[in-house]
Amino acid sequence: MQGPPPTISRRNLLGGSLALLGAGAAGCAIPVGLGSSQTRVKYWHFLGASDGIIMNQMVGAFAKEHADIFIEENVLAWGEPYYTKVAMAGAGGRSPDLATFHLARLAGIGAGQLLDPINVDLLAEAGLRGADFSPPIWQRAHYNGTLYAVPFDAHPMVQYYNTDICAKAGLLGADGKLRATTGPDELLAALRKAKDAMGGEPPLAFDALGLGTVGPWRVWWSLYPQSGGTLLSEDGSRITIDDAKALAALRFMRTLGEEGLCDPTTDYGASVAKFTNNQAAFLWNGDWETTGLKDRGTPFSMARFPSVFGTGAAQADCHVFVLPHQRNRDPEVERATYRFIAYLVKNSADWAVAGHVPAYLPALQEPEYLALQPQSEYRSVITDVALDPQVWYTGSASRLWIEFGEAFSPVISGERTPEEGLANAKAALTRLMSAPNPFPVQER
Amino acid sequence: MTTTVAAPVASGAPAAKAKVHRSWTQHGLLFVAPFLLVYVAFLVWPTLLGLRMSFSSVNIAGTNDRMVGFANYAEAFGDPRMWRSLWNTLVFTALSTVPLVLLGLLFALLVHNLRFMQWLWRLSFFGPFLLPSAVVAVLWLQMIYPPEYGLINGTLGTDVLWLGDPGVAMWSMVLTTVWWTVGFNFLLYLAALQSIPQHLYEAAAIDGATGWDKLRSITLPMLSRTTALIVVLQLLASLKVFDQIYLMTGGGPEDSTRPIIEYAYDVGFTGYRIGYASAVSYILFVIIVVVSLVQLRLFRKREEVAS
């Protein structure tokens, strides 16, 4: 310290602050050195709660086995904003390398513009073939003949049942599992027995009422497709609702309300709460309540959504992997991305703990998966799923779901006749069809 | 710009002088250039682009960019959800402007006439205005409005769904907004009150005026210009309502609180139809321009009468 005392000139100060700023910015980045030998794959998803925990574990397990690949996992909030973010990222062309998506959203996001096609060769190189996936889901992963998504799972409507109440009502078989019913009469008979066992309380709970309720749509879109009913023509240009079949499903829903077999004033939260607290023998809902119910110790098991009008179809959407559009895709990162996808898909059995049914058929045979109770009880639904029509205005919490939910909710309570409910739904569908698609097909 | 600024000075002045002034205005332009550049790049240009977009079918990816003429506007005028959200914005504006102006005045009068701990009252009324909208939303959403354990229902023993009942939700939004932003109007009024010359009141006192007389004949007339300013600012602010509603109800229940800006956001950013969203925005833009012009006219008339 012989020199003159240090003085801070303006230039030094400016330079110093800039350097500090730079250091700060670098500190925020994910700690993987640019010079490191790892290939970085940026992965976006919206999986929260138990889904999120399991996905995080799978990413960790992948990292252990693949030291050369670094998965940068980015968890974003579920819902509309997620799709906005993916759309904006895809529009800019500098998007994440991989994103989790809902299958029903494929048409709405303009596959081919905001999403890049899946490279089938690279997928095969990573060990995945189309024949290994549930056919209806694999087919729906295509848009205008091009593959845009790799299916991961389906989350169908299922029937949760309270084992204590059902045993009391004599509805369980010798193996302690619910005896499957076929047709409306058998189901109604079972529900009536459960009602008696519960002292006249409504035995069935599902999301039937509420602001923006989609429960009535999901129940209807499980019942109606069982009889082979469709909503729209293949190209989405015409309404193809079969009135007789649609009304049969609606009348059945009305019967449930009329006979007090379900409580038409139950909203989503109340339906789950009732079942959790042993106040309902049955719950019709998506499979995602499995972990929550297990945690809370409700005596329950699960079965496929009952077959009422023919097949055992059940409303479902699927988690899939998509590649948001990138202007310049690094081939090395691309390969790593496919390896990561293949790893997740092949280890679907781990994922199934959350309740979702793997779309990858070999996973359904694994002992590890079959041992999952009750998650493996409804696995056969995977080839029977009723997916949304492939038009741009469908998908989770879409306008279509909400409009149909609002049209059918008063049918269950009897405030509206099934005929009026159907007329309202058709009017809403006509409105939705007349709005212009932001991503018209001919644009591609 | 150059001519309008230079003209009054130049009139009747020698030519040489005008020249000097012109060079000065050129200098002035240079001075404001940094501002103008940003202003044009981030306000004027996007506004013009938005107008162009409103006549196209462009989507969020910037593709499908065909000119569709007035199709977006025609669709908007036949869209019940557009009308509903526009109506919500107008209702919110009507419901919020009145209390925001009146309470601002009332609080300012109170504080102005209080002789002790003035700083505390000033801070109390103005404090909430300093909070960001997200903090306000969380505070009211999580602590004050929850039906089961919220502050209001808990204190009053009522059972009101403040944000869940379509008939109540808009009033709740107004209440929150008044609490949040009344401080700004309060501050403007307080400043105006403090600038009223004291001798007017002294003269009135000598003439035997009561407190009420002073308020009616001195204070309120002296505040009229401030009132006009506050009403304009308030109307414009209320027409632009978005953050707190988006954060607290998301436009629900049953679309009862969705303001038109949120509708534009919804159709644009979650529906991907930027062209249509631009048309909806321009409908609001026209309304705001009309309101401003009417205000300006009223302003001018009042000033003419006054002078």
JSON list of N, CA and C in Angstrom, two decimals, chain A residues 80-81 83-84 87-88 90-91 105 108-109 113-114 211 392 399 403 406 431 434-440 442-443, chain B residues 57-66 72 75 80-81 163-164 166 246 253-255 258 265 269-273:
[
{"chain": "A", "resi": 80, "resn": "GLU", "atom": "N", "xyz": [-54.78, -20.86, -19.12]},
{"chain": "A", "resi": 80, "resn": "GLU", "atom": "CA", "xyz": [-54.67, -20.07, -20.34]},
{"chain": "A", "resi": 80, "resn": "GLU", "atom": "C", "xyz": [-53.31, -19.37, -20.48]},
{"chain": "A", "resi": 81, "resn": "PRO", "atom": "N", "xyz": [-52.80, -18.73, -19.41]},
{"chain": "A", "resi": 81, "resn": "PRO", "atom": "CA", "xyz": [-51.53, -18.01, -19.59]},
{"chain": "A", "resi": 81, "resn": "PRO", "atom": "C", "xyz": [-50.40, -18.91, -20.08]},
{"chain": "A", "resi": 83, "resn": "TYR", "atom": "N", "xyz": [-50.58, -21.33, -22.26]},
{"chain": "A", "resi": 83, "resn": "TYR", "atom": "CA", "xyz": [-50.66, -21.47, -23.71]},
{"chain": "A", "resi": 83, "resn": "TYR", "atom": "C", "xyz": [-50.30, -20.16, -24.42]},
{"chain": "A", "resi": 84, "resn": "THR", "atom": "N", "xyz": [-50.64, -19.04, -23.75]},
{"chain": "A", "resi": 84, "resn": "THR", "atom": "CA", "xyz": [-50.23, -17.75, -24.30]},
{"chain": "A", "resi": 84, "resn": "THR", "atom": "C", "xyz": [-48.71, -17.67, -24.35]},
{"chain": "A", "resi": 87, "resn": "ALA", "atom": "N", "xyz": [-47.37, -19.85, -27.06]},
{"chain": "A", "resi": 87, "resn": "ALA", "atom": "CA", "xyz": [-47.68, -19.25, -28.35]},
{"chain": "A", "resi": 87, "resn": "ALA", "atom": "C", "xyz": [-46.73, -18.11, -28.66]},
{"chain": "A", "resi": 88, "resn": "MET", "atom": "N", "xyz": [-46.50, -17.24, -27.66]},
{"chain": "A", "resi": 88, "resn": "MET", "atom": "CA", "xyz": [-45.60, -16.11, -27.86]},
{"chain": "A", "resi": 88, "resn": "MET", "atom": "C", "xyz": [-44.18, -16.60, -28.14]},
{"chain": "A", "resi": 90, "resn": "GLY", "atom": "N", "xyz": [-43.31, -19.49, -29.38]},
{"chain": "A", "resi": 90, "resn": "GLY", "atom": "CA", "xyz": [-43.28, -20.09, -30.71]},
{"chain": "A", "resi": 90, "resn": "GLY", "atom": "C", "xyz": [-43.31, -19.04, -31.80]},
{"chain": "A", "resi": 91, "resn": "ALA", "atom": "N", "xyz": [-44.06, -17.96, -31.55]},
{"chain": "A", "resi": 91, "resn": "ALA", "atom": "CA", "xyz": [-44.15, -16.88, -32.55]},
{"chain": "A", "resi": 91, "resn": "ALA", "atom": "C", "xyz": [-42.80, -16.22, -32.74]},
{"chain": "A", "resi": 105, "resn": "ARG", "atom": "N", "xyz": [-55.44, -29.14, -27.40]},
{"chain": "A", "resi": 105, "resn": "ARG", "atom": "CA", "xyz": [-55.03, -27.78, -27.75]},
{"chain": "A", "resi": 105, "resn": "ARG", "atom": "C", "xyz": [-54.32, -27.72, -29.10]},
{"chain": "A", "resi": 108, "resn": "GLY", "atom": "N", "xyz": [-55.94, -25.67, -31.79]},
{"chain": "A", "resi": 108, "resn": "GLY", "atom": "CA", "xyz": [-56.14, -24.28, -31.43]},
{"chain": "A", "resi": 108, "resn": "GLY", "atom": "C", "xyz": [-54.88, -23.44, -31.50]},
{"chain": "A", "resi": 109, "resn": "ILE", "atom": "N", "xyz": [-53.72, -24.06, -31.31]},
{"chain": "A", "resi": 109, "resn": "ILE", "atom": "CA", "xyz": [-52.49, -23.28, -31.24]},
{"chain": "A", "resi": 109, "resn": "ILE", "atom": "C", "xyz": [-51.83, -23.17, -32.61]},
{"chain": "A", "resi": 113, "resn": "GLN", "atom": "N", "xyz": [-47.39, -23.75, -37.13]},
{"chain": "A", "resi": 113, "resn": "GLN", "atom": "CA", "xyz": [-46.95, -22.37, -37.10]},
{"chain": "A", "resi": 113, "resn": "GLN", "atom": "C", "xyz": [-46.25, -22.06, -35.79]},
{"chain": "A", "resi": 114, "resn": "LEU", "atom": "N", "xyz": [-46.90, -22.41, -34.70]},
{"chain": "A", "resi": 114, "resn": "LEU", "atom": "CA", "xyz": [-46.30, -22.18, -33.40]},
{"chain": "A", "resi": 114, "resn": "LEU", "atom": "C", "xyz": [-45.63, -23.44, -32.88]},
{"chain": "A", "resi": 211, "resn": "LEU", "atom": "N", "xyz": [-69.84, -21.48, -11.44]},
{"chain": "A", "resi": 211, "resn": "LEU", "atom": "CA", "xyz": [-69.46, -20.51, -12.44]},
{"chain": "A", "resi": 211, "resn": "LEU", "atom": "C", "xyz": [-68.50, -21.17, -13.41]},
{"chain": "A", "resi": 392, "resn": "TRP", "atom": "N", "xyz": [-60.38, -25.74, -33.43]},
{"chain": "A", "resi": 392, "resn": "TRP", "atom": "CA", "xyz": [-59.52, -24.80, -32.70]},
{"chain": "A", "resi": 392, "resn": "TRP", "atom": "C", "xyz": [-60.12, -24.29, -31.40]},
{"chain": "A", "resi": 399, "resn": "ARG", "atom": "N", "xyz": [-63.92, -22.45, -24.44]},
{"chain": "A", "resi": 399, "resn": "ARG", "atom": "CA", "xyz": [-65.25, -21.89, -24.60]},
{"chain": "A", "resi": 399, "resn": "ARG", "atom": "C", "xyz": [-66.28, -23.01, -24.82]},
{"chain": "A", "resi": 403, "resn": "GLU", "atom": "N", "xyz": [-69.50, -23.43, -22.51]},
{"chain": "A", "resi": 403, "resn": "GLU", "atom": "CA", "xyz": [-70.83, -23.22, -23.09]},
{"chain": "A", "resi": 403, "resn": "GLU", "atom": "C", "xyz": [-71.70, -24.47, -22.91]},
{"chain": "A", "resi": 406, "resn": "GLU", "atom": "N", "xyz": [-72.65, -24.88, -19.25]},
{"chain": "A", "resi": 406, "resn": "GLU", "atom": "CA", "xyz": [-73.72, -23.96, -18.86]},
{"chain": "A", "resi": 406, "resn": "GLU", "atom": "C", "xyz": [-75.06, -24.39, -19.45]},
{"chain": "A", "resi": 431, "resn": "ARG", "atom": "N", "xyz": [-72.35, -20.66, -32.84]},
{"chain": "A", "resi": 431, "resn": "ARG", "atom": "CA", "xyz": [-71.61, -19.40, -32.64]},
{"chain": "A", "resi": 431, "resn": "ARG", "atom": "C", "xyz": [-70.11, -19.62, -32.71]},
{"chain": "A", "resi": 434, "resn": "SER", "atom": "N", "xyz": [-68.79, -20.14, -36.17]},
{"chain": "A", "resi": 434, "resn": "SER", "atom": "CA", "xyz": [-68.80, -18.99, -37.07]},
{"chain": "A", "resi": 434, "resn": "SER", "atom": "C", "xyz": [-67.65, -18.03, -36.80]},
{"chain": "A", "resi": 435, "resn": "ALA", "atom": "N", "xyz": [-67.04, -18.12, -35.62]},
{"chain": "A", "resi": 435, "resn": "ALA", "atom": "CA", "xyz": [-65.89, -17.25, -35.33]},
{"chain": "A", "resi": 435, "resn": "ALA", "atom": "C", "xyz": [-64.70, -17.72, -36.14]},
{"chain": "A", "resi": 436, "resn": "PRO", "atom": "N", "xyz": [-63.94, -16.76, -36.71]},
{"chain": "A", "resi": 436, "resn": "PRO", "atom": "CA", "xyz": [-62.83, -17.18, -37.57]},
{"chain": "A", "resi": 436, "resn": "PRO", "atom": "C", "xyz": [-61.69, -17.82, -36.79]},
{"chain": "A", "resi": 437, "resn": "ASN", "atom": "N", "xyz": [-61.12, -18.88, -37.35]},
{"chain": "A", "resi": 437, "resn": "ASN", "atom": "CA", "xyz": [-59.97, -19.55, -36.77]},
{"chain": "A", "resi": 437, "resn": "ASN", "atom": "C", "xyz": [-58.74, -18.67, -36.97]},
{"chain": "A", "resi": 438, "resn": "PRO", "atom": "N", "xyz": [-58.03, -18.35, -35.85]},
{"chain": "A", "resi": 438, "resn": "PRO", "atom": "CA", "xyz": [-56.85, -17.49, -36.02]},
{"chain": "A", "resi": 438, "resn": "PRO", "atom": "C", "xyz": [-55.73, -18.17, -36.80]},
{"chain": "A", "resi": 439, "resn": "PHE", "atom": "N", "xyz": [-55.76, -19.50, -36.86]},
{"chain": "A", "resi": 439, "resn": "PHE", "atom": "CA", "xyz": [-54.71, -20.21, -37.58]},
{"chain": "A", "resi": 439, "resn": "PHE", "atom": "C", "xyz": [-55.33, -21.09, -38.67]},
{"chain": "A", "resi": 440, "resn": "PRO", "atom": "N", "xyz": [-55.88, -20.49, -39.73]},
{"chain": "A", "resi": 440, "resn": "PRO", "atom": "CA", "xyz": [-56.55, -21.30, -40.75]},
{"chain": "A", "resi": 440, "resn": "PRO", "atom": "C", "xyz": [-55.58, -22.26, -41.41]},
{"chain": "A", "resi": 442, "resn": "GLN", "atom": "N", "xyz": [-55.21, -23.39, -44.49]},
{"chain": "A", "resi": 442, "resn": "GLN", "atom": "CA", "xyz": [-54.60, -23.10, -45.80]},
{"chain": "A", "resi": 442, "resn": "GLN", "atom": "C", "xyz": [-53.36, -22.22, -45.68]},
{"chain": "A", "resi": 443, "resn": "GLU", "atom": "N", "xyz": [-53.20, -21.64, -44.49]},
{"chain": "A", "resi": 443, "resn": "GLU", "atom": "CA", "xyz": [-52.05, -20.74, -44.27]},
{"chain": "A", "resi": 443, "resn": "GLU", "atom": "C", "xyz": [-50.73, -21.49, -44.34]},
{"chain": "B", "resi": 57, "resn": "SER", "atom": "N", "xyz": [-56.75, -9.97, -40.17]},
{"chain": "B", "resi": 57, "resn": "SER", "atom": "CA", "xyz": [-57.06, -11.18, -39.40]},
{"chain": "B", "resi": 57, "resn": "SER", "atom": "C", "xyz": [-55.79, -11.74, -38.78]},
{"chain": "B", "resi": 58, "resn": "VAL", "atom": "N", "xyz": [-54.83, -10.87, -38.52]},
{"chain": "B", "resi": 58, "resn": "VAL", "atom": "CA", "xyz": [-53.52, -11.33, -38.02]},
{"chain": "B", "resi": 58, "resn": "VAL", "atom": "C", "xyz": [-53.67, -12.05, -36.68]},
{"chain": "B", "resi": 59, "resn": "ASN", "atom": "N", "xyz": [-52.88, -13.12, -36.48]},
{"chain": "B", "resi": 59, "resn": "ASN", "atom": "CA", "xyz": [-52.92, -13.85, -35.22]},
{"chain": "B", "resi": 59, "resn": "ASN", "atom": "C", "xyz": [-51.67, -13.54, -34.40]},
{"chain": "B", "resi": 60, "resn": "ILE", "atom": "N", "xyz": [-51.54, -14.22, -33.27]},
{"chain": "B", "resi": 60, "resn": "ILE", "atom": "CA", "xyz": [-50.48, -13.87, -32.33]},
{"chain": "B", "resi": 60, "resn": "ILE", "atom": "C", "xyz": [-49.10, -14.22, -32.87]},
{"chain": "B", "resi": 61, "resn": "ALA", "atom": "N", "xyz": [-49.05, -15.13, -33.84]},
{"chain": "B", "resi": 61, "resn": "ALA", "atom": "CA", "xyz": [-47.76, -15.48, -34.44]},
{"chain": "B", "resi": 61, "resn": "ALA", "atom": "C", "xyz": [-47.40, -14.52, -35.56]},
{"chain": "B", "resi": 62, "resn": "GLY", "atom": "N", "xyz": [-48.28, -13.56, -35.85]},
{"chain": "B", "resi": 62, "resn": "GLY", "atom": "CA", "xyz": [-48.01, -12.61, -36.91]},
{"chain": "B", "resi": 62, "resn": "GLY", "atom": "C", "xyz": [-48.31, -13.16, -38.29]},
{"chain": "B", "resi": 63, "resn": "THR", "atom": "N", "xyz": [-48.93, -14.34, -38.33]},
{"chain": "B", "resi": 63, "resn": "THR", "atom": "CA", "xyz": [-49.28, -14.92, -39.64]},
{"chain": "B", "resi": 63, "resn": "THR", "atom": "C", "xyz": [-50.77, -14.71, -39.91]},
{"chain": "B", "resi": 64, "resn": "ASN", "atom": "N", "xyz": [-51.23, -15.26, -41.01]},
{"chain": "B", "resi": 64, "resn": "ASN", "atom": "CA", "xyz": [-52.64, -15.12, -41.42]},
{"chain": "B", "resi": 64, "resn": "ASN", "atom": "C", "xyz": [-53.01, -13.64, -41.55]},
{"chain": "B", "resi": 65, "resn": "ASP", "atom": "N", "xyz": [-52.06, -12.83, -41.98]},
{"chain": "B", "resi": 65, "resn": "ASP", "atom": "CA", "xyz": [-52.24, -11.38, -41.97]},
{"chain": "B", "resi": 65, "resn": "ASP", "atom": "C", "xyz": [-52.93, -10.92, -43.27]},
{"chain": "B", "resi": 66, "resn": "ARG", "atom": "N", "xyz": [-54.21, -11.18, -43.36]},
{"chain": "B", "resi": 66, "resn": "ARG", "atom": "CA", "xyz": [-54.99, -10.72, -44.52]},
{"chain": "B", "resi": 66, "resn": "ARG", "atom": "C", "xyz": [-55.82, -9.52, -44.11]},
{"chain": "B", "resi": 72, "resn": "ASN", "atom": "N", "xyz": [-63.78, -7.29, -38.62]},
{"chain": "B", "resi": 72, "resn": "ASN", "atom": "CA", "xyz": [-63.57, -7.37, -37.17]},
{"chain": "B", "resi": 72, "resn": "ASN", "atom": "C", "xyz": [-64.53, -6.46, -36.43]},
{"chain": "B", "resi": 75, "resn": "GLU", "atom": "N", "xyz": [-67.98, -7.88, -36.54]},
{"chain": "B", "resi": 75, "resn": "GLU", "atom": "CA", "xyz": [-68.11, -8.99, -35.59]},
{"chain": "B", "resi": 75, "resn": "GLU", "atom": "C", "xyz": [-68.21, -8.45, -34.16]},
{"chain": "B", "resi": 80, "resn": "PRO", "atom": "N", "xyz": [-72.05, -10.34, -28.26]},
{"chain": "B", "resi": 80, "resn": "PRO", "atom": "CA", "xyz": [-72.64, -10.01, -26.95]},
{"chain": "B", "resi": 80, "resn": "PRO", "atom": "C", "xyz": [-71.59, -9.89, -25.85]},
{"chain": "B", "resi": 81, "resn": "ARG", "atom": "N", "xyz": [-70.49, -10.65, -25.95]},
{"chain": "B", "resi": 81, "resn": "ARG", "atom": "CA", "xyz": [-69.48, -10.58, -24.89]},
{"chain": "B", "resi": 81, "resn": "ARG", "atom": "C", "xyz": [-68.71, -9.26, -24.98]},
{"chain": "B", "resi": 163, "resn": "LEU", "atom": "N", "xyz": [-66.90, -11.52, -4.01]},
{"chain": "B", "resi": 163, "resn": "LEU", "atom": "CA", "xyz": [-66.41, -11.63, -5.38]},
{"chain": "B", "resi": 163, "resn": "LEU", "atom": "C", "xyz": [-67.09, -12.76, -6.13]},
{"chain": "B", "resi": 164, "resn": "GLY", "atom": "N", "xyz": [-67.94, -13.52, -5.46]},
{"chain": "B", "resi": 164, "resn": "GLY", "atom": "CA", "xyz": [-68.54, -14.69, -6.09]},
{"chain": "B", "resi": 164, "resn": "GLY", "atom": "C", "xyz": [-69.95, -14.46, -6.56]},
{"chain": "B", "resi": 166, "resn": "PRO", "atom": "N", "xyz": [-72.54, -12.47, -8.79]},
{"chain": "B", "resi": 166, "resn": "PRO", "atom": "CA", "xyz": [-72.49, -11.57, -9.95]},
{"chain": "B", "resi": 166, "resn": "PRO", "atom": "C", "xyz": [-73.12, -10.21, -9.66]},
{"chain": "B", "resi": 246, "resn": "TYR", "atom": "N", "xyz": [-58.63, -8.03, -13.28]},
{"chain": "B", "resi": 246, "resn": "TYR", "atom": "CA", "xyz": [-58.01, -9.23, -13.85]},
{"chain": "B", "resi": 246, "resn": "TYR", "atom": "C", "xyz": [-57.42, -10.09, -12.73]},
{"chain": "B", "resi": 253, "resn": "PRO", "atom": "N", "xyz": [-67.62, -13.20, -11.62]},
{"chain": "B", "resi": 253, "resn": "PRO", "atom": "CA", "xyz": [-68.37, -14.40, -12.01]},
{"chain": "B", "resi": 253, "resn": "PRO", "atom": "C", "xyz": [-69.38, -14.10, -13.12]},
{"chain": "B", "resi": 254, "resn": "GLU", "atom": "N", "xyz": [-69.52, -15.06, -13.99]},
{"chain": "B", "resi": 254, "resn": "GLU", "atom": "CA", "xyz": [-70.43, -14.94, -15.15]},
{"chain": "B", "resi": 254, "resn": "GLU", "atom": "C", "xyz": [-70.15, -13.67, -15.93]},
{"chain": "B", "resi": 255, "resn": "ASP", "atom": "N", "xyz": [-68.90, -13.35, -16.13]},
{"chain": "B", "resi": 255, "resn": "ASP", "atom": "CA", "xyz": [-68.50, -12.17, -16.93]},
{"chain": "B", "resi": 255, "resn": "ASP", "atom": "C", "xyz": [-68.99, -10.86, -16.32]},
{"chain": "B", "resi": 258, "resn": "ARG", "atom": "N", "xyz": [-65.89, -8.40, -16.10]},
{"chain": "B", "resi": 258, "resn": "ARG", "atom": "CA", "xyz": [-64.88, -8.33, -17.17]},
{"chain": "B", "resi": 258, "resn": "ARG", "atom": "C", "xyz": [-64.92, -6.98, -17.88]},
{"chain": "B", "resi": 265, "resn": "TYR", "atom": "N", "xyz": [-57.73, -8.39, -24.16]},
{"chain": "B", "resi": 265, "resn": "TYR", "atom": "CA", "xyz": [-56.63, -9.26, -23.78]},
{"chain": "B", "resi": 265, "resn": "TYR", "atom": "C", "xyz": [-57.00, -10.73, -24.01]},
{"chain": "B", "resi": 269, "resn": "PHE", "atom": "N", "xyz": [-54.73, -12.50, -26.53]},
{"chain": "B", "resi": 269, "resn": "PHE", "atom": "CA", "xyz": [-53.60, -13.27, -26.02]},
{"chain": "B", "resi": 269, "resn": "PHE", "atom": "C", "xyz": [-53.97, -14.70, -25.66]},
{"chain": "B", "resi": 270, "resn": "THR", "atom": "N", "xyz": [-55.20, -14.97, -25.25]},
{"chain": "B", "resi": 270, "resn": "THR", "atom": "CA", "xyz": [-55.54, -16.37, -25.02]},
{"chain": "B", "resi": 270, "resn": "THR", "atom": "C", "xyz": [-56.34, -16.93, -26.18]},
{"chain": "B", "resi": 271, "resn": "GLY", "atom": "N", "xyz": [-56.94, -16.07, -27.01]},
{"chain": "B", "resi": 271, "resn": "GLY", "atom": "CA", "xyz": [-57.65, -16.55, -28.19]},
{"chain": "B", "resi": 271, "resn": "GLY", "atom": "C", "xyz": [-56.82, -16.40, -29.45]},
{"chain": "B", "resi": 272, "resn": "TYR", "atom": "N", "xyz": [-55.67, -15.77, -29.32]},
{"chain": "B", "resi": 272, "resn": "TYR", "atom": "CA", "xyz": [-54.68, -15.63, -30.40]},
{"chain": "B", "resi": 272, "resn": "TYR", "atom": "C", "xyz": [-55.13, -14.72, -31.54]},
{"chain": "B", "resi": 273, "resn": "ARG", "atom": "N", "xyz": [-56.30, -14.05, -31.43]},
{"chain": "B", "resi": 273, "resn": "ARG", "atom": "CA", "xyz": [-56.79, -13.23, -32.55]},
{"chain": "B", "resi": 273, "resn": "ARG", "atom": "C", "xyz": [-56.42, -11.77, -32.31]}
]
